[in-house]
């Protein structure tokens, strides 16, 4: 006997014949509500099968993974990595920016020390030490174009 055809079952998705009755069934990713007739989307976050490393945010049709503050979502959309603060902001370090727990510190190259502002670098050489300056001289040679000028030139 086909109970689904004989009765007004009212199933939202599909009706399945049982031994002496019928039952409503929902598509994959949905579950039968307490009324036994309508379907509700499964909450992947609540079920814990989302695979998100930090946190899961449900939406009507799906879910999305989110990372805790100081982390960013990797390309796989599920795992998180610590945010590279030095690349994410205009840190203003004159020489080197070093990431440190959701922040950064500036460092200087060898022979330099960090200035009071914590960003610029100044030479470790004191004012009374000799300094070497280099000058560049450029010689521009003009070549005359007339025959007489060439003869007189050389």
mmCIF file with all atom_site columns, C-alpha atoms in Angstrom:
data_model
loop_
_atom_site.group_PDB
_atom_site.id
_atom_site.type_symbol
_atom_site.label_atom_id
_atom_site.label_alt_id
_atom_site.label_comp_id
_atom_site.label_asym_id
_atom_site.label_entity_id
_atom_site.label_seq_id
_atom_site.pdbx_PDB_ins_code
_atom_site.Cartn_x
_atom_site.Cartn_y
_atom_site.Cartn_z
_atom_site.occupancy
_atom_site.B_iso_or_equiv
_atom_site.pdbx_formal_charge
_atom_site.auth_seq_id
_atom_site.auth_comp_id
_atom_site.auth_asym_id
_atom_site.auth_atom_id
_atom_site.pdbx_PDB_model_num
ATOM 1   C CA . UNK A 1 1   ? 0.000  0.000  0.000   1.00 0.00 ? 1   UNK A CA 1
ATOM 2   C CA . UNK A 1 2   ? 1.367  3.454  -0.917  1.00 0.00 ? 2   UNK A CA 1
ATOM 3   C CA . UNK A 1 3   ? 0.491  5.557  2.133   1.00 0.00 ? 3   UNK A CA 1
ATOM 4   C CA . UNK A 1 4   ? 2.169  8.617  0.627   1.00 0.00 ? 4   UNK A CA 1
ATOM 5   C CA . UNK A 1 5   ? -0.317 8.580  -2.269  1.00 0.00 ? 5   UNK A CA 1
ATOM 6   C CA . UNK A 1 6   ? -3.350 7.703  -0.156  1.00 0.00 ? 6   UNK A CA 1
ATOM 7   C CA . UNK A 1 7   ? -2.945 10.564 2.314   1.00 0.00 ? 7   UNK A CA 1
ATOM 8   C CA . UNK A 1 8   ? -2.265 14.258 2.266   1.00 0.00 ? 8   UNK A CA 1
ATOM 9   C CA . UNK A 1 9   ? 1.112  13.758 3.935   1.00 0.00 ? 9   UNK A CA 1
ATOM 10  C CA . UNK A 1 10  ? 2.190  17.412 3.927   1.00 0.00 ? 10  UNK A CA 1
ATOM 11  C CA . UNK A 1 11  ? 5.890  16.538 3.716   1.00 0.00 ? 11  UNK A CA 1
ATOM 12  C CA . UNK A 1 12  ? 7.998  19.522 2.720   1.00 0.00 ? 12  UNK A CA 1
ATOM 13  C CA . UNK A 1 13  ? 10.570 17.472 0.820   1.00 0.00 ? 13  UNK A CA 1
ATOM 14  C CA . UNK A 1 14  ? 9.654  13.825 0.291   1.00 0.00 ? 14  UNK A CA 1
ATOM 15  C CA . UNK A 1 15  ? 7.383  11.139 1.650   1.00 0.00 ? 15  UNK A CA 1
ATOM 16  C CA . UNK A 1 16  ? 8.636  7.602  2.362   1.00 0.00 ? 16  UNK A CA 1
ATOM 17  C CA . UNK A 1 17  ? 6.286  4.630  2.811   1.00 0.00 ? 17  UNK A CA 1
ATOM 18  C CA . UNK A 1 18  ? 6.640  2.686  6.043   1.00 0.00 ? 18  UNK A CA 1
ATOM 19  C CA . UNK A 1 19  ? 5.018  -0.613 7.123   1.00 0.00 ? 19  UNK A CA 1
ATOM 20  C CA . UNK A 1 20  ? 1.616  0.843  8.116   1.00 0.00 ? 20  UNK A CA 1
ATOM 21  C CA . UNK A 1 21  ? 2.138  4.552  7.558   1.00 0.00 ? 21  UNK A CA 1
ATOM 22  C CA . UNK A 1 22  ? 4.497  7.085  6.004   1.00 0.00 ? 22  UNK A CA 1
ATOM 23  C CA . UNK A 1 23  ? 7.335  9.338  7.146   1.00 0.00 ? 23  UNK A CA 1
ATOM 24  C CA . UNK A 1 24  ? 8.659  12.603 5.830   1.00 0.00 ? 24  UNK A CA 1
ATOM 25  C CA . UNK A 1 25  ? 12.290 12.799 4.773   1.00 0.00 ? 25  UNK A CA 1
ATOM 26  C CA . UNK A 1 26  ? 14.645 15.753 4.234   1.00 0.00 ? 26  UNK A CA 1
ATOM 27  C CA . UNK A 1 27  ? 17.469 16.218 1.726   1.00 0.00 ? 27  UNK A CA 1
ATOM 28  C CA . UNK A 1 28  ? 21.107 15.790 2.728   1.00 0.00 ? 28  UNK A CA 1
ATOM 29  C CA . UNK A 1 29  ? 22.320 18.620 4.927   1.00 0.00 ? 29  UNK A CA 1
ATOM 30  C CA . UNK A 1 30  ? 18.855 19.094 6.447   1.00 0.00 ? 30  UNK A CA 1
ATOM 31  C CA . UNK A 1 31  ? 16.963 17.548 9.345   1.00 0.00 ? 31  UNK A CA 1
ATOM 32  C CA . UNK A 1 32  ? 13.315 16.951 10.066  1.00 0.00 ? 32  UNK A CA 1
ATOM 33  C CA . UNK A 1 33  ? 11.814 19.499 12.422  1.00 0.00 ? 33  UNK A CA 1
ATOM 34  C CA . UNK A 1 34  ? 9.758  18.487 15.446  1.00 0.00 ? 34  UNK A CA 1
ATOM 35  C CA . UNK A 1 35  ? 6.514  18.817 13.421  1.00 0.00 ? 35  UNK A CA 1
ATOM 36  C CA . UNK A 1 36  ? 7.633  15.736 11.456  1.00 0.00 ? 36  UNK A CA 1
ATOM 37  C CA . UNK A 1 37  ? 6.909  17.436 8.134   1.00 0.00 ? 37  UNK A CA 1
ATOM 38  C CA . UNK A 1 38  ? 9.210  20.416 7.510   1.00 0.00 ? 38  UNK A CA 1
ATOM 39  C CA . UNK A 1 39  ? 12.965 20.493 7.100   1.00 0.00 ? 39  UNK A CA 1
ATOM 40  C CA . UNK A 1 40  ? 15.637 22.712 8.634   1.00 0.00 ? 40  UNK A CA 1
ATOM 41  C CA . UNK A 1 41  ? 19.176 23.227 7.415   1.00 0.00 ? 41  UNK A CA 1
ATOM 42  C CA . UNK A 1 42  ? 21.703 21.494 9.637   1.00 0.00 ? 42  UNK A CA 1
ATOM 43  C CA . UNK A 1 43  ? 23.891 23.900 11.573  1.00 0.00 ? 43  UNK A CA 1
ATOM 44  C CA . UNK A 1 44  ? 27.386 22.725 10.657  1.00 0.00 ? 44  UNK A CA 1
ATOM 45  C CA . UNK A 1 45  ? 28.857 24.895 13.385  1.00 0.00 ? 45  UNK A CA 1
ATOM 46  C CA . UNK A 1 46  ? 26.649 23.379 16.088  1.00 0.00 ? 46  UNK A CA 1
ATOM 47  C CA . UNK A 1 47  ? 27.353 19.852 14.847  1.00 0.00 ? 47  UNK A CA 1
ATOM 48  C CA . UNK A 1 48  ? 31.090 20.473 15.080  1.00 0.00 ? 48  UNK A CA 1
ATOM 49  C CA . UNK A 1 49  ? 31.864 19.012 11.654  1.00 0.00 ? 49  UNK A CA 1
ATOM 50  C CA . UNK A 1 50  ? 32.968 22.320 10.140  1.00 0.00 ? 50  UNK A CA 1
ATOM 51  C CA . UNK A 1 51  ? 36.741 21.864 10.480  1.00 0.00 ? 51  UNK A CA 1
ATOM 52  C CA . UNK A 1 52  ? 37.352 25.486 11.521  1.00 0.00 ? 52  UNK A CA 1
ATOM 53  C CA . UNK A 1 53  ? 40.521 25.918 13.568  1.00 0.00 ? 53  UNK A CA 1
ATOM 54  C CA . UNK A 1 54  ? 39.318 28.898 15.646  1.00 0.00 ? 54  UNK A CA 1
ATOM 55  C CA . UNK A 1 55  ? 35.615 29.691 15.279  1.00 0.00 ? 55  UNK A CA 1
ATOM 56  C CA . UNK A 1 56  ? 32.664 28.893 13.027  1.00 0.00 ? 56  UNK A CA 1
ATOM 57  C CA . UNK A 1 57  ? 29.922 31.336 11.991  1.00 0.00 ? 57  UNK A CA 1
ATOM 58  C CA . UNK A 1 58  ? 26.678 29.855 10.639  1.00 0.00 ? 58  UNK A CA 1
ATOM 59  C CA . UNK A 1 59  ? 24.719 31.371 7.792   1.00 0.00 ? 59  UNK A CA 1
ATOM 60  C CA . UNK A 1 60  ? 21.401 30.287 6.323   1.00 0.00 ? 60  UNK A CA 1
ATOM 61  C CA . UNK A 1 61  ? 22.953 28.198 3.569   1.00 0.00 ? 61  UNK A CA 1
ATOM 62  C CA . UNK A 1 62  ? 26.417 27.428 4.873   1.00 0.00 ? 62  UNK A CA 1
ATOM 63  C CA . UNK A 1 63  ? 29.066 28.456 7.372   1.00 0.00 ? 63  UNK A CA 1
ATOM 64  C CA . UNK A 1 64  ? 32.316 30.400 7.418   1.00 0.00 ? 64  UNK A CA 1
ATOM 65  C CA . UNK A 1 65  ? 35.446 30.015 9.498   1.00 0.00 ? 65  UNK A CA 1
ATOM 66  C CA . UNK A 1 66  ? 36.861 33.017 11.332  1.00 0.00 ? 66  UNK A CA 1
ATOM 67  C CA . UNK A 1 67  ? 40.112 33.541 13.194  1.00 0.00 ? 67  UNK A CA 1
ATOM 68  C CA . UNK A 1 68  ? 40.772 35.089 16.585  1.00 0.00 ? 68  UNK A CA 1
ATOM 69  C CA . UNK A 1 69  ? 42.199 38.610 16.748  1.00 0.00 ? 69  UNK A CA 1
ATOM 70  C CA . UNK A 1 70  ? 45.796 38.755 15.559  1.00 0.00 ? 70  UNK A CA 1
ATOM 71  C CA . UNK A 1 71  ? 45.307 35.866 13.125  1.00 0.00 ? 71  UNK A CA 1
ATOM 72  C CA . UNK A 1 72  ? 44.164 35.646 9.515   1.00 0.00 ? 72  UNK A CA 1
ATOM 73  C CA . UNK A 1 73  ? 42.437 32.862 7.624   1.00 0.00 ? 73  UNK A CA 1
ATOM 74  C CA . UNK A 1 74  ? 44.666 30.716 5.431   1.00 0.00 ? 74  UNK A CA 1
ATOM 75  C CA . UNK A 1 75  ? 43.817 29.960 1.807   1.00 0.00 ? 75  UNK A CA 1
ATOM 76  C CA . UNK A 1 76  ? 42.106 26.671 2.812   1.00 0.00 ? 76  UNK A CA 1
ATOM 77  C CA . UNK A 1 77  ? 39.359 28.733 4.480   1.00 0.00 ? 77  UNK A CA 1
ATOM 78  C CA . UNK A 1 78  ? 39.614 26.725 7.728   1.00 0.00 ? 78  UNK A CA 1
ATOM 79  C CA . UNK A 1 79  ? 42.996 27.164 9.394   1.00 0.00 ? 79  UNK A CA 1
ATOM 80  C CA . UNK A 1 80  ? 44.512 30.355 10.783  1.00 0.00 ? 80  UNK A CA 1
ATOM 81  C CA . UNK A 1 81  ? 47.981 31.869 10.897  1.00 0.00 ? 81  UNK A CA 1
ATOM 82  C CA . UNK A 1 82  ? 49.374 34.694 12.979  1.00 0.00 ? 82  UNK A CA 1
ATOM 83  C CA . UNK A 1 83  ? 48.995 38.038 11.236  1.00 0.00 ? 83  UNK A CA 1
ATOM 84  C CA . UNK A 1 84  ? 52.231 39.544 9.933   1.00 0.00 ? 84  UNK A CA 1
ATOM 85  C CA . UNK A 1 85  ? 51.889 42.944 11.560  1.00 0.00 ? 85  UNK A CA 1
ATOM 86  C CA . UNK A 1 86  ? 54.952 44.275 9.748   1.00 0.00 ? 86  UNK A CA 1
ATOM 87  C CA . UNK A 1 87  ? 53.323 43.615 6.373   1.00 0.00 ? 87  UNK A CA 1
ATOM 88  C CA . UNK A 1 88  ? 49.786 44.529 7.415   1.00 0.00 ? 88  UNK A CA 1
ATOM 89  C CA . UNK A 1 89  ? 50.454 48.096 8.567   1.00 0.00 ? 89  UNK A CA 1
ATOM 90  C CA . UNK A 1 90  ? 52.688 51.053 7.762   1.00 0.00 ? 90  UNK A CA 1
ATOM 91  C CA . UNK A 1 91  ? 55.028 50.437 10.689  1.00 0.00 ? 91  UNK A CA 1
ATOM 92  C CA . UNK A 1 92  ? 57.459 53.267 9.936   1.00 0.00 ? 92  UNK A CA 1
ATOM 93  C CA . UNK A 1 93  ? 60.603 51.311 10.899  1.00 0.00 ? 93  UNK A CA 1
ATOM 94  C CA . UNK A 1 94  ? 63.596 52.836 9.132   1.00 0.00 ? 94  UNK A CA 1
ATOM 95  C CA . UNK A 1 95  ? 65.558 49.577 8.840   1.00 0.00 ? 95  UNK A CA 1
ATOM 96  C CA . UNK A 1 96  ? 63.926 46.346 10.072  1.00 0.00 ? 96  UNK A CA 1
ATOM 97  C CA . UNK A 1 97  ? 60.450 45.478 11.391  1.00 0.00 ? 97  UNK A CA 1
ATOM 98  C CA . UNK A 1 98  ? 60.187 42.405 13.660  1.00 0.00 ? 98  UNK A CA 1
ATOM 99  C CA . UNK A 1 99  ? 56.803 40.783 14.435  1.00 0.00 ? 99  UNK A CA 1
ATOM 100 C CA . UNK A 1 100 ? 56.056 40.159 18.107  1.00 0.00 ? 100 UNK A CA 1
ATOM 101 C CA . UNK A 1 101 ? 52.695 38.902 19.486  1.00 0.00 ? 101 UNK A CA 1
ATOM 102 C CA . UNK A 1 102 ? 50.191 41.034 17.534  1.00 0.00 ? 102 UNK A CA 1
ATOM 103 C CA . UNK A 1 103 ? 52.612 43.952 17.546  1.00 0.00 ? 103 UNK A CA 1
ATOM 104 C CA . UNK A 1 104 ? 56.061 44.789 16.230  1.00 0.00 ? 104 UNK A CA 1
ATOM 105 C CA . UNK A 1 105 ? 59.391 46.300 17.197  1.00 0.00 ? 105 UNK A CA 1
ATOM 106 C CA . UNK A 1 106 ? 61.860 48.176 15.051  1.00 0.00 ? 106 UNK A CA 1
ATOM 107 C CA . UNK A 1 107 ? 65.501 47.100 14.837  1.00 0.00 ? 107 UNK A CA 1
ATOM 108 C CA . UNK A 1 108 ? 68.513 48.656 13.172  1.00 0.00 ? 108 UNK A CA 1
ATOM 109 C CA . UNK A 1 109 ? 71.213 47.250 10.944  1.00 0.00 ? 109 UNK A CA 1
ATOM 110 C CA . UNK A 1 110 ? 74.672 46.565 12.371  1.00 0.00 ? 110 UNK A CA 1
ATOM 111 C CA . UNK A 1 111 ? 76.524 49.782 13.146  1.00 0.00 ? 111 UNK A CA 1
ATOM 112 C CA . UNK A 1 112 ? 73.299 51.641 13.944  1.00 0.00 ? 112 UNK A CA 1
ATOM 113 C CA . UNK A 1 113 ? 71.190 52.072 17.049  1.00 0.00 ? 113 UNK A CA 1
ATOM 114 C CA . UNK A 1 114 ? 67.505 52.763 17.482  1.00 0.00 ? 114 UNK A CA 1
ATOM 115 C CA . UNK A 1 115 ? 66.648 56.426 18.015  1.00 0.00 ? 115 UNK A CA 1
ATOM 116 C CA . UNK A 1 116 ? 64.438 57.625 20.849  1.00 0.00 ? 116 UNK A CA 1
ATOM 117 C CA . UNK A 1 117 ? 61.330 57.482 18.636  1.00 0.00 ? 117 UNK A CA 1
ATOM 118 C CA . UNK A 1 118 ? 61.743 53.696 18.378  1.00 0.00 ? 118 UNK A CA 1
ATOM 119 C CA . UNK A 1 119 ? 61.590 53.828 14.576  1.00 0.00 ? 119 UNK A CA 1
ATOM 120 C CA . UNK A 1 120 ? 64.558 55.714 13.129  1.00 0.00 ? 120 UNK A CA 1
ATOM 121 C CA . UNK A 1 121 ? 68.143 54.478 13.244  1.00 0.00 ? 121 UNK A CA 1
ATOM 122 C CA . UNK A 1 122 ? 71.276 56.520 13.821  1.00 0.00 ? 122 UNK A CA 1
ATOM 123 C CA . UNK A 1 123 ? 74.925 55.662 13.425  1.00 0.00 ? 123 UNK A CA 1
ATOM 124 C CA . UNK A 1 124 ? 76.707 54.317 16.495  1.00 0.00 ? 124 UNK A CA 1
ATOM 125 C CA . UNK A 1 125 ? 79.776 56.407 15.560  1.00 0.00 ? 125 UNK A CA 1
ATOM 126 C CA . UNK A 1 126 ? 80.195 59.353 17.924  1.00 0.00 ? 126 UNK A CA 1
ATOM 127 C CA . UNK A 1 127 ? 80.637 62.916 16.701  1.00 0.00 ? 127 UNK A CA 1
ATOM 128 C CA . UNK A 1 128 ? 84.403 62.977 17.468  1.00 0.00 ? 128 UNK A CA 1
ATOM 129 C CA . UNK A 1 129 ? 85.184 59.914 15.341  1.00 0.00 ? 129 UNK A CA 1
ATOM 130 C CA . UNK A 1 130 ? 86.433 60.621 11.842  1.00 0.00 ? 130 UNK A CA 1
ATOM 131 C CA . UNK A 1 131 ? 84.011 60.017 9.035   1.00 0.00 ? 131 UNK A CA 1
ATOM 132 C CA . UNK A 1 132 ? 84.792 59.201 5.466   1.00 0.00 ? 132 UNK A CA 1
ATOM 133 C CA . UNK A 1 133 ? 83.059 61.077 2.720   1.00 0.00 ? 133 UNK A CA 1
ATOM 134 C CA . UNK A 1 134 ? 83.132 60.022 -0.876  1.00 0.00 ? 134 UNK A CA 1
ATOM 135 C CA . UNK A 1 135 ? 82.742 62.403 -3.789  1.00 0.00 ? 135 UNK A CA 1
ATOM 136 C CA . UNK A 1 136 ? 82.023 61.463 -7.342  1.00 0.00 ? 136 UNK A CA 1
ATOM 137 C CA . UNK A 1 137 ? 83.375 63.559 -10.178 1.00 0.00 ? 137 UNK A CA 1
ATOM 138 C CA . UNK A 1 138 ? 81.910 63.309 -13.639 1.00 0.00 ? 138 UNK A CA 1
ATOM 139 C CA . UNK A 1 139 ? 83.933 64.509 -16.602 1.00 0.00 ? 139 UNK A CA 1
ATOM 140 C CA . UNK A 1 140 ? 81.913 65.456 -19.626 1.00 0.00 ? 140 UNK A CA 1
ATOM 141 C CA . UNK A 1 141 ? 83.903 65.730 -22.813 1.00 0.00 ? 141 UNK A CA 1
ATOM 142 C CA . UNK A 1 142 ? 82.456 67.675 -25.714 1.00 0.00 ? 142 UNK A CA 1
ATOM 143 C CA . UNK A 1 143 ? 83.344 66.639 -29.231 1.00 0.00 ? 143 UNK A CA 1
ATOM 144 C CA . UNK A 1 144 ? 83.223 69.452 -31.812 1.00 0.00 ? 144 UNK A CA 1
ATOM 145 C CA . UNK A 1 145 ? 81.336 68.842 -35.027 1.00 0.00 ? 145 UNK A CA 1
ATOM 146 C CA . UNK A 1 146 ? 83.130 71.079 -37.619 1.00 0.00 ? 146 UNK A CA 1
ATOM 147 C CA . UNK A 1 147 ? 86.412 70.009 -39.243 1.00 0.00 ? 147 UNK A CA 1
ATOM 148 C CA . UNK A 1 148 ? 88.225 73.213 -38.198 1.00 0.00 ? 148 UNK A CA 1
ATOM 149 C CA . UNK A 1 149 ? 87.019 72.882 -34.645 1.00 0.00 ? 149 UNK A CA 1
ATOM 150 C CA . UNK A 1 150 ? 88.215 69.292 -34.556 1.00 0.00 ? 150 UNK A CA 1
ATOM 151 C CA . UNK A 1 151 ? 91.645 70.311 -35.858 1.00 0.00 ? 151 UNK A CA 1
ATOM 152 C CA . UNK A 1 152 ? 91.880 73.146 -33.342 1.00 0.00 ? 152 UNK A CA 1
ATOM 153 C CA . UNK A 1 153 ? 90.511 70.924 -30.608 1.00 0.00 ? 153 UNK A CA 1
ATOM 154 C CA . UNK A 1 154 ? 93.131 68.159 -30.916 1.00 0.00 ? 154 UNK A CA 1
#
